[in-house]
Tab-separated table of C-alpha atoms in Angstrom:
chain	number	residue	atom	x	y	z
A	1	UNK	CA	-16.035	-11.851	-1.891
A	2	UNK	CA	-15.848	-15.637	-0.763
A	3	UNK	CA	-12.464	-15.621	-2.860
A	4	UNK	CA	-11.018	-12.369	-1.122
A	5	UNK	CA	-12.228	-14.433	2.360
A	6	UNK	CA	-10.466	-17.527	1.388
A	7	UNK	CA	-7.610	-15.512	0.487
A	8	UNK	CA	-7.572	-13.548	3.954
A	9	UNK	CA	-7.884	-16.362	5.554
A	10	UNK	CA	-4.894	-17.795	3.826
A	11	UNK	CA	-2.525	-14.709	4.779
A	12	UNK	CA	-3.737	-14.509	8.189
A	13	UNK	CA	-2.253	-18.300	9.132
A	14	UNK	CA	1.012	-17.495	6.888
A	15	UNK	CA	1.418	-14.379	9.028
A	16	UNK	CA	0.375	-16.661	12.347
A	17	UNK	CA	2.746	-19.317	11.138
A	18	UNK	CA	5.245	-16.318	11.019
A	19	UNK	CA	5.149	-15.249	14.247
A	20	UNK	CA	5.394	-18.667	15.768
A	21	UNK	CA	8.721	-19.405	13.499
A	22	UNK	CA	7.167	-21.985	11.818
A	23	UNK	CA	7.534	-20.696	8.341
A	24	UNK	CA	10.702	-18.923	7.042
A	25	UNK	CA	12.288	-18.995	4.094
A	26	UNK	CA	9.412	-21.006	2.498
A	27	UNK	CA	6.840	-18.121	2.673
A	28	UNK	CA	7.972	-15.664	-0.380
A	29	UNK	CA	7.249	-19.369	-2.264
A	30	UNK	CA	3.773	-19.971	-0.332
A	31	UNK	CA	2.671	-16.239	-1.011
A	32	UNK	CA	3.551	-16.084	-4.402
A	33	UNK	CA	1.246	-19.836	-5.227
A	34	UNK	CA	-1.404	-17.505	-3.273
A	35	UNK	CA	-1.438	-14.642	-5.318
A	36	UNK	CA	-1.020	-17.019	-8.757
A	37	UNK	CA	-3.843	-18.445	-8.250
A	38	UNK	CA	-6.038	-15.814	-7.571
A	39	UNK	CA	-8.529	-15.264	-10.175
A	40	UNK	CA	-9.664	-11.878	-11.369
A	41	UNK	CA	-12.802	-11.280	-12.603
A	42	UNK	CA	-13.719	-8.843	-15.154
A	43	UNK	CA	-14.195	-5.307	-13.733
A	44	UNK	CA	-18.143	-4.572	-12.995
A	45	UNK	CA	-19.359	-0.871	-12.746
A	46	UNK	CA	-18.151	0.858	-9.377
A	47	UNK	CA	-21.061	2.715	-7.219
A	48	UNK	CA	-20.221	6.489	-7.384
A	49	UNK	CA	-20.513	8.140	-4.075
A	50	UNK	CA	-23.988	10.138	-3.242
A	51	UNK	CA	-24.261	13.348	-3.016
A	52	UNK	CA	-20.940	14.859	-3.713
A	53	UNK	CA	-21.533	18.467	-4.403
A	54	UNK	CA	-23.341	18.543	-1.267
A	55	UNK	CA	-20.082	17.159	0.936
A	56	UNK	CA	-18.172	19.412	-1.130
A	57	UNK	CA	-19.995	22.138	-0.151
A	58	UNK	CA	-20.422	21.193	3.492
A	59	UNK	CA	-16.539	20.871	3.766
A	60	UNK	CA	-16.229	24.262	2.480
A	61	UNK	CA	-19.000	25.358	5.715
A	62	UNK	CA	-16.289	24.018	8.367
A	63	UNK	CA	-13.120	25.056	6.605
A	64	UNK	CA	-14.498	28.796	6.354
A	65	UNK	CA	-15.603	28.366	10.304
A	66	UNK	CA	-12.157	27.285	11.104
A	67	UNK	CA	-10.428	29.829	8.947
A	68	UNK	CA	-12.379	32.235	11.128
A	69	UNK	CA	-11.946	30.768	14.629
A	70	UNK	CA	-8.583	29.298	14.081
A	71	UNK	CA	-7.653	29.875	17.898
A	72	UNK	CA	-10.937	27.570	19.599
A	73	UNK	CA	-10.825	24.558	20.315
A	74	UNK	CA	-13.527	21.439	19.656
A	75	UNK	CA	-14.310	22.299	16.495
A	76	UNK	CA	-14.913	18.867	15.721
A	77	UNK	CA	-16.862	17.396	12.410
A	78	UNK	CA	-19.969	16.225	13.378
A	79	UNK	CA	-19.780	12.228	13.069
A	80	UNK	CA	-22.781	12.080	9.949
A	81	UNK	CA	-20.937	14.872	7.932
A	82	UNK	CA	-17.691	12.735	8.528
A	83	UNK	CA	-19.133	9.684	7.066
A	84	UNK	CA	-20.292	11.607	4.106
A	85	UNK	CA	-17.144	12.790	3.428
A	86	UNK	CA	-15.163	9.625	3.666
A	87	UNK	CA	-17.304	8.092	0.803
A	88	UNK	CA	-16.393	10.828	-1.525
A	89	UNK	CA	-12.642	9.098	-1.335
A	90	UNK	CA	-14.070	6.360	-3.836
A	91	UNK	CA	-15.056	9.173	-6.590
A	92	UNK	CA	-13.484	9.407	-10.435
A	93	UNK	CA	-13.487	12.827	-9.741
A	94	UNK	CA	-10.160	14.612	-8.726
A	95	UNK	CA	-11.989	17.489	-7.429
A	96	UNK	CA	-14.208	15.289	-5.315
A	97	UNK	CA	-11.780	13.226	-4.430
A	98	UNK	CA	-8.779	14.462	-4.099
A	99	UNK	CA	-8.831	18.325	-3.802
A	100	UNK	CA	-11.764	17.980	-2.013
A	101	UNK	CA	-12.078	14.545	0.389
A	102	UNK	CA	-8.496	13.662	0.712
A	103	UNK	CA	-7.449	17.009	1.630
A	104	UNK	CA	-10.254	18.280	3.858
A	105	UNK	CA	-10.066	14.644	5.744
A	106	UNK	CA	-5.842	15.072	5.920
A	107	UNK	CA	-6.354	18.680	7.376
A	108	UNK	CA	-8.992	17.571	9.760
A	109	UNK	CA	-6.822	14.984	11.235
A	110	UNK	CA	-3.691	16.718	11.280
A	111	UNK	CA	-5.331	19.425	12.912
A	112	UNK	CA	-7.604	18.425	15.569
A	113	UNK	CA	-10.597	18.374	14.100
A	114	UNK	CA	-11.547	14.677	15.096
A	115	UNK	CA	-12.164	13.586	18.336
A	116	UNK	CA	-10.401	10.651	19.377
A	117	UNK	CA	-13.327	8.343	18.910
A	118	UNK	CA	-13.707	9.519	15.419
A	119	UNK	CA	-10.301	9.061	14.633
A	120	UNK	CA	-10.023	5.150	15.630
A	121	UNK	CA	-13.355	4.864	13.786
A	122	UNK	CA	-11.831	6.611	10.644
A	123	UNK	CA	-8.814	4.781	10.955
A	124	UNK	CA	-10.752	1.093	11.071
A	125	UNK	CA	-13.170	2.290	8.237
A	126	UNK	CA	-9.594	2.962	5.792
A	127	UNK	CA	-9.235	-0.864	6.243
A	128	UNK	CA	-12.069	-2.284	5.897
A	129	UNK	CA	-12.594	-4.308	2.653
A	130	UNK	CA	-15.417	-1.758	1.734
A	131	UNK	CA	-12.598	0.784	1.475
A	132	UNK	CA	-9.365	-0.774	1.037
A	133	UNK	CA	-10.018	-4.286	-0.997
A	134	UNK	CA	-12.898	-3.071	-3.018
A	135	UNK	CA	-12.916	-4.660	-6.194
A	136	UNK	CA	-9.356	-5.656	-5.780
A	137	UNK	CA	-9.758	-9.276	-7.336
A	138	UNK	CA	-11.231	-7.295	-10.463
A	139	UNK	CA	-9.218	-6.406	-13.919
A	140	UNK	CA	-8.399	-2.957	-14.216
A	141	UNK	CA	-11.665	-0.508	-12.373
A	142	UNK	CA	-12.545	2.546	-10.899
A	143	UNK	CA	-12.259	0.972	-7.457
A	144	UNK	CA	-8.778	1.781	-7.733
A	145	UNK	CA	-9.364	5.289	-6.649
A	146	UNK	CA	-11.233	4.453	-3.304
A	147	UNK	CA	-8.455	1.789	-2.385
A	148	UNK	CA	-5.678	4.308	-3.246
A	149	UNK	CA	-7.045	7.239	-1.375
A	150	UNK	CA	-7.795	4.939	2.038
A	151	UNK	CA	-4.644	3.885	2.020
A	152	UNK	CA	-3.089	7.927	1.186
A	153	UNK	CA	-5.997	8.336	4.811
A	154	UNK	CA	-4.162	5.584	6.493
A	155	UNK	CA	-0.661	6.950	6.195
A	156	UNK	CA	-1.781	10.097	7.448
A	157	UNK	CA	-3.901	8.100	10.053
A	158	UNK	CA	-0.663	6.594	10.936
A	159	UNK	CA	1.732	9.497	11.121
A	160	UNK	CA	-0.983	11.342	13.485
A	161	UNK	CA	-0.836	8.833	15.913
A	162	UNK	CA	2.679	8.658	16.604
A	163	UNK	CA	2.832	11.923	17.199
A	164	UNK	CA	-0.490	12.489	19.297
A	165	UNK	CA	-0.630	13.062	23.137
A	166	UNK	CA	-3.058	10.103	23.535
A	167	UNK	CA	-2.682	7.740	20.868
A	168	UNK	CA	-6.013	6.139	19.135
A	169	UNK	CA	-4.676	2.762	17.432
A	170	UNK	CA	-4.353	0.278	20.152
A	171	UNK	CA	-2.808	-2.952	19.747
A	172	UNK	CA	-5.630	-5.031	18.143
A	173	UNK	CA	-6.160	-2.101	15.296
A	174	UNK	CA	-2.726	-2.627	14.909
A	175	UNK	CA	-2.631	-5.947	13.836
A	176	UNK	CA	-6.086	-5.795	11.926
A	177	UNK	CA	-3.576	-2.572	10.226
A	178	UNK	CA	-0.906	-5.360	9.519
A	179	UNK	CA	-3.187	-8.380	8.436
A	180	UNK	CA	-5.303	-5.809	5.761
A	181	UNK	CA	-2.617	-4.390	4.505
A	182	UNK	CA	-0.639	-7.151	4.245
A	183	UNK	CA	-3.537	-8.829	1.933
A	184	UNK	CA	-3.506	-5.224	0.105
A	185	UNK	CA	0.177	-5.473	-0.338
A	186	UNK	CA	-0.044	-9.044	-1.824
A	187	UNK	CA	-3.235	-8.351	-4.325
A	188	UNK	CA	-3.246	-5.053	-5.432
A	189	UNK	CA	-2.079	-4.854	-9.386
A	190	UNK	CA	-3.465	-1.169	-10.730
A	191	UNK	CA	-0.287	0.359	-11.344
A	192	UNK	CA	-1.754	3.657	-12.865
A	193	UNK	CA	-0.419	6.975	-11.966
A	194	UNK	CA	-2.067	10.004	-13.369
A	195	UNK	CA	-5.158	9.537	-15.214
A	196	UNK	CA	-6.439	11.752	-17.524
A	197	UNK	CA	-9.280	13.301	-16.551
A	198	UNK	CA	-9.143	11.884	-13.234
A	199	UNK	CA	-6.937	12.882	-11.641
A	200	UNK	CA	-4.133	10.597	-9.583
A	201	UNK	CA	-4.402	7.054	-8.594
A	202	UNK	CA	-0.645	6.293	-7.597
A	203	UNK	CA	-1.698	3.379	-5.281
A	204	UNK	CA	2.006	2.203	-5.047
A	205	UNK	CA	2.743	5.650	-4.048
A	206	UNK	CA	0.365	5.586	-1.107
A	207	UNK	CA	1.187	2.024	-0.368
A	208	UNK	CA	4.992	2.811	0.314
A	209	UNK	CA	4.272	5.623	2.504
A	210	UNK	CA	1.778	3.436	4.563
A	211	UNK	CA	4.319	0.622	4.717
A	212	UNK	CA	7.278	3.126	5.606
A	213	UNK	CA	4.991	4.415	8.533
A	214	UNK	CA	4.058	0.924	9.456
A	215	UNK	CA	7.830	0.234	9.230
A	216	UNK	CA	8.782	2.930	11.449
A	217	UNK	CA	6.475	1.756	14.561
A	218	UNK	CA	8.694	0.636	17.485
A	219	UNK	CA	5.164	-1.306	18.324
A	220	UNK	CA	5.074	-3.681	15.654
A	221	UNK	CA	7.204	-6.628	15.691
A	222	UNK	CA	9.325	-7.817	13.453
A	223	UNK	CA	8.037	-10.686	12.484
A	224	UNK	CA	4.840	-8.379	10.744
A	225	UNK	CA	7.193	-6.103	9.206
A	226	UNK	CA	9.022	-8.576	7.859
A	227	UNK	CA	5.363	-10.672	6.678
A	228	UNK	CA	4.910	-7.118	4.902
A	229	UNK	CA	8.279	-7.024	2.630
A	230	UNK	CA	7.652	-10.631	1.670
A	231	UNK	CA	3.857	-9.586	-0.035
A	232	UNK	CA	5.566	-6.506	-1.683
A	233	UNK	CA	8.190	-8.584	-3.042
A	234	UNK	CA	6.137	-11.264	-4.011
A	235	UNK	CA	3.628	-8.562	-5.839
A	236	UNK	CA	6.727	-6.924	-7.339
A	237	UNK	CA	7.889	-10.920	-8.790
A	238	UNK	CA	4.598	-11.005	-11.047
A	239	UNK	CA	3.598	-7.664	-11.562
A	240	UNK	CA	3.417	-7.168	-15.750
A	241	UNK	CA	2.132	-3.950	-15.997
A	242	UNK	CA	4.972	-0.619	-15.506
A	243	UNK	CA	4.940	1.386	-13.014
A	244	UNK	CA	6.493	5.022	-14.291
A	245	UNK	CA	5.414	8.214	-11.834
A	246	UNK	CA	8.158	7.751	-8.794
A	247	UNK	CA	5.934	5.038	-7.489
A	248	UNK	CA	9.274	2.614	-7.814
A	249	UNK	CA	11.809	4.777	-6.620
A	250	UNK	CA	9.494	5.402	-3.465
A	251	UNK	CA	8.785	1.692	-2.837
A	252	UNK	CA	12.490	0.995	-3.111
A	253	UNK	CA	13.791	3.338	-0.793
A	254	UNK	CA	10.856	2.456	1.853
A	255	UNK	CA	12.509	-1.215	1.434
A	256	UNK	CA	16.150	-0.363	1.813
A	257	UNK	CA	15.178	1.788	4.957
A	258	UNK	CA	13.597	-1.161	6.372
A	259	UNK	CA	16.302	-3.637	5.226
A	260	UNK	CA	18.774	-1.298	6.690
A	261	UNK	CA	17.011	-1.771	10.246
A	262	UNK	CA	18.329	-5.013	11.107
A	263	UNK	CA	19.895	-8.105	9.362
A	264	UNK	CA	16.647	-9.915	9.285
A	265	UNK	CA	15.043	-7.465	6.784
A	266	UNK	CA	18.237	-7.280	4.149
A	267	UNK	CA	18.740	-11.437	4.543
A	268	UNK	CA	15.256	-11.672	3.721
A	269	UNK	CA	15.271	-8.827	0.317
A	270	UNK	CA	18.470	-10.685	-0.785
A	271	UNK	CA	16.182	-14.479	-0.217
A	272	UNK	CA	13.520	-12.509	-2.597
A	273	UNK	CA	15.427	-10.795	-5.275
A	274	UNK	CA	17.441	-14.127	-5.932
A	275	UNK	CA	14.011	-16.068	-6.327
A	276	UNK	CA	13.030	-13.184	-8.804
A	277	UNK	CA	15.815	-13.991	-10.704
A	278	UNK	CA	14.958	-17.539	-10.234
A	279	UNK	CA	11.647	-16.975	-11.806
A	280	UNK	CA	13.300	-15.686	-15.276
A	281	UNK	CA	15.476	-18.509	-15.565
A	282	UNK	CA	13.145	-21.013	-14.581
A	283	UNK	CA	9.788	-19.700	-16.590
A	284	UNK	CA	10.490	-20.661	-20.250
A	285	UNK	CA	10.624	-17.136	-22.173
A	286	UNK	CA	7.588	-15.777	-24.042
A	287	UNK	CA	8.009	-13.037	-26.643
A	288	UNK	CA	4.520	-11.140	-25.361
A	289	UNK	CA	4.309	-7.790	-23.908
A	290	UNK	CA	3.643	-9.368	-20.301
A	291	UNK	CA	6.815	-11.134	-20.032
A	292	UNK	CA	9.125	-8.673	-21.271
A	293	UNK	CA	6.993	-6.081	-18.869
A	294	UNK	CA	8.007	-8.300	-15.841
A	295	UNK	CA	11.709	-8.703	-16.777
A	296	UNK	CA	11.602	-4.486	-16.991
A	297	UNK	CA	10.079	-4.444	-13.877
A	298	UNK	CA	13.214	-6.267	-12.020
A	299	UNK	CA	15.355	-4.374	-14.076
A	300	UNK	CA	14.203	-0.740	-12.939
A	301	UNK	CA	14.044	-2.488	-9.287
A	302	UNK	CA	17.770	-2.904	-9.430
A	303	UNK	CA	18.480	0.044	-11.242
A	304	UNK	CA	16.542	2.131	-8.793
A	305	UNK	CA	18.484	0.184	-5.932
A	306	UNK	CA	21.916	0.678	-7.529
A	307	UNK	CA	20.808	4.631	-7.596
A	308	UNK	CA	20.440	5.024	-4.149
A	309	UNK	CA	23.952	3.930	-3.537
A	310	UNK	CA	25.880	1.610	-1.863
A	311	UNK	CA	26.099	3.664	1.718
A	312	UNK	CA	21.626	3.451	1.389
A	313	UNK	CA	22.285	-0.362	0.775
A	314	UNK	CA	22.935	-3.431	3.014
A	315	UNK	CA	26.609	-4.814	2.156
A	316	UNK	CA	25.151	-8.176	0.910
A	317	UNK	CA	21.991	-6.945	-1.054
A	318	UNK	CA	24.642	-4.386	-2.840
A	319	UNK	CA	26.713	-7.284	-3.897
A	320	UNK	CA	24.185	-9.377	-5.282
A	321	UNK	CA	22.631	-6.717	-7.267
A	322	UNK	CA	26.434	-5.770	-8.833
A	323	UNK	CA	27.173	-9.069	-9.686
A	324	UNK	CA	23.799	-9.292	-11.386
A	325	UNK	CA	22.620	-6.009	-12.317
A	326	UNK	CA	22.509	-6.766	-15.977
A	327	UNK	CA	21.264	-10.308	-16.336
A	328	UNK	CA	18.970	-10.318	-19.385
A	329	UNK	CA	18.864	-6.474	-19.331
């Protein structure tokens, strides 16, 4: 924990330093030293949530009282069963989990079914490093599944807000928002989709609809959005393990929407995808599984950018990726 600290504290100036316009172009470089040197510890046991069958079955009480009394009102979940429920997002279990935590807690939002206290509280419990960065400085762990399902919470979290009456993230949950994920973003490495006997992870899935929604928020300046495409790109530069359920194509068209919202954004993709190229040309070539994993990696990137097509792409990222498309492929 005094690592993932250091590390916060690390990203929070960068992103401070950001705002101010006192780092630029030199930040994909300062991020990606960051996340090099973070150590990872082997993975230690991760606690399973208490008494799941009994939050399963208590979510089953208040969807069968609102199947019954769809047309009332304040049929909110009562704050201690909405505790219980969140912790069953960090199960192994897909029924648990998934089928059961994600879904009740996605209908219960979408659907008025937390107040608007509960709802800022649920929203600041999604990032919190108990949720979001457990175990993320660990080799490969269950933690993954918690971390994934807060942020597939958040996104919904996110979407609900826009579109509520009243709206329940204020400015400084916003920026917490942008400084957690951000860190998320930069550290995250489980690139597991569906698991057997578990059910899905897809973190990179969940991440690109969080940053898309994030993205999409008139109320978060550019200079946050634009701290956020530099830690995906600088994850995507050193990532060695593949990602192969949709999780790319989804990242890469969240990008290109953002790049396509102003200059900024596609000046910097085209400053990171010519330092990713940098790094194969530069990094003397290894014949191990790991290298040739990353030089796949920024060959489905392009591919996946190339497939989109050149209306979905800024004029100057598309040219780049033409005239280079099949380095070392």
């Amino acid at each position: 924990m005094e690592e993932l600290a250091a590390i916060h504290e690390k990203t929070r100036v960068l992103l401070s330093q950001l705002r101010s316009g006192d780092v630029y172009e030199s930040l994909p470089e300062l991020l990606y030293v960051l996340k090099e040197n973070a150590d990872m510890e082997p993975a230690e046991p991760t606690p399973r949530p208490r008494d799941s069958m009994a939050a399963i079955e208590q979510m089953q009480v208040y969807q069968d009282v609102w199947s019954a009394n769809h047309e009332e009102s304040n049929q909110f979940v009562a704050d201690d069963d909405l505790r219980a429920f969140v912790d069953q997002l960090s199960s192994p279990s897909a029924k648990i989990r998934d089928t059961g935590a994600f879904f009740f807690l996605g209908n219960a939002i979408q659907n008025g079914h937390l107040s608007h206290q509960q709802l800022d509280w649920l929203t600041a419990e999604m990032i919190s490093d108990e949720h979001l960065l457990t175990q993320i400085l660990q080799e490969e762990n269950d933690g993954a599944y918690g971390r994934s399902f807060a942020l597939a919470i958040l996104s919904i979290l996110l979407m609900a807000d826009q579109q509520a009456a009243e709206p329940f993230i204020g400015p400084e949950l916003m920026m917490a928002i942008v400084e957690q994920v951000s860190l998320y973003t930069l550290l995250e490495r489980d690139t597991r989709g569906f698991v057997p006997g578990h059910g899905w992870i897809h973190a990179y899935t969940h991440l690109a609809n969080v940053l898309g929604a994030i993205f999409d928020r008139t109320d978060v300046p550019r200079s946050d959005k634009l701290f956020l495409l530099a830690c995906i790109m600088t994850n995507f530069r050193q990532l060695n393990t593949p990602l192969t359920m949709g999780e790319l194509n989804r990242q890469v068209g969240t990008i290109l929407r953002l790049s396509r919202k102003h200059s900024l954004y596609a000046d910097y993709l085209l400053l990171s995808l010519k330092l990713w190229r940098q790094d194969l040309v530069n990094e003397p070539f290894a014949q191990t599984r790991s290298r040739w994993q990353k030089l796949y990696n920024r060959v489905d990137f392009f591919q996946q950018i190339l497939a989109f097509g050149q209306d979905q792409v800024p004029e100057k990222v598309w040219a780049y990726v033409q005239e280079t498309k099949n380095y070392l492929s």
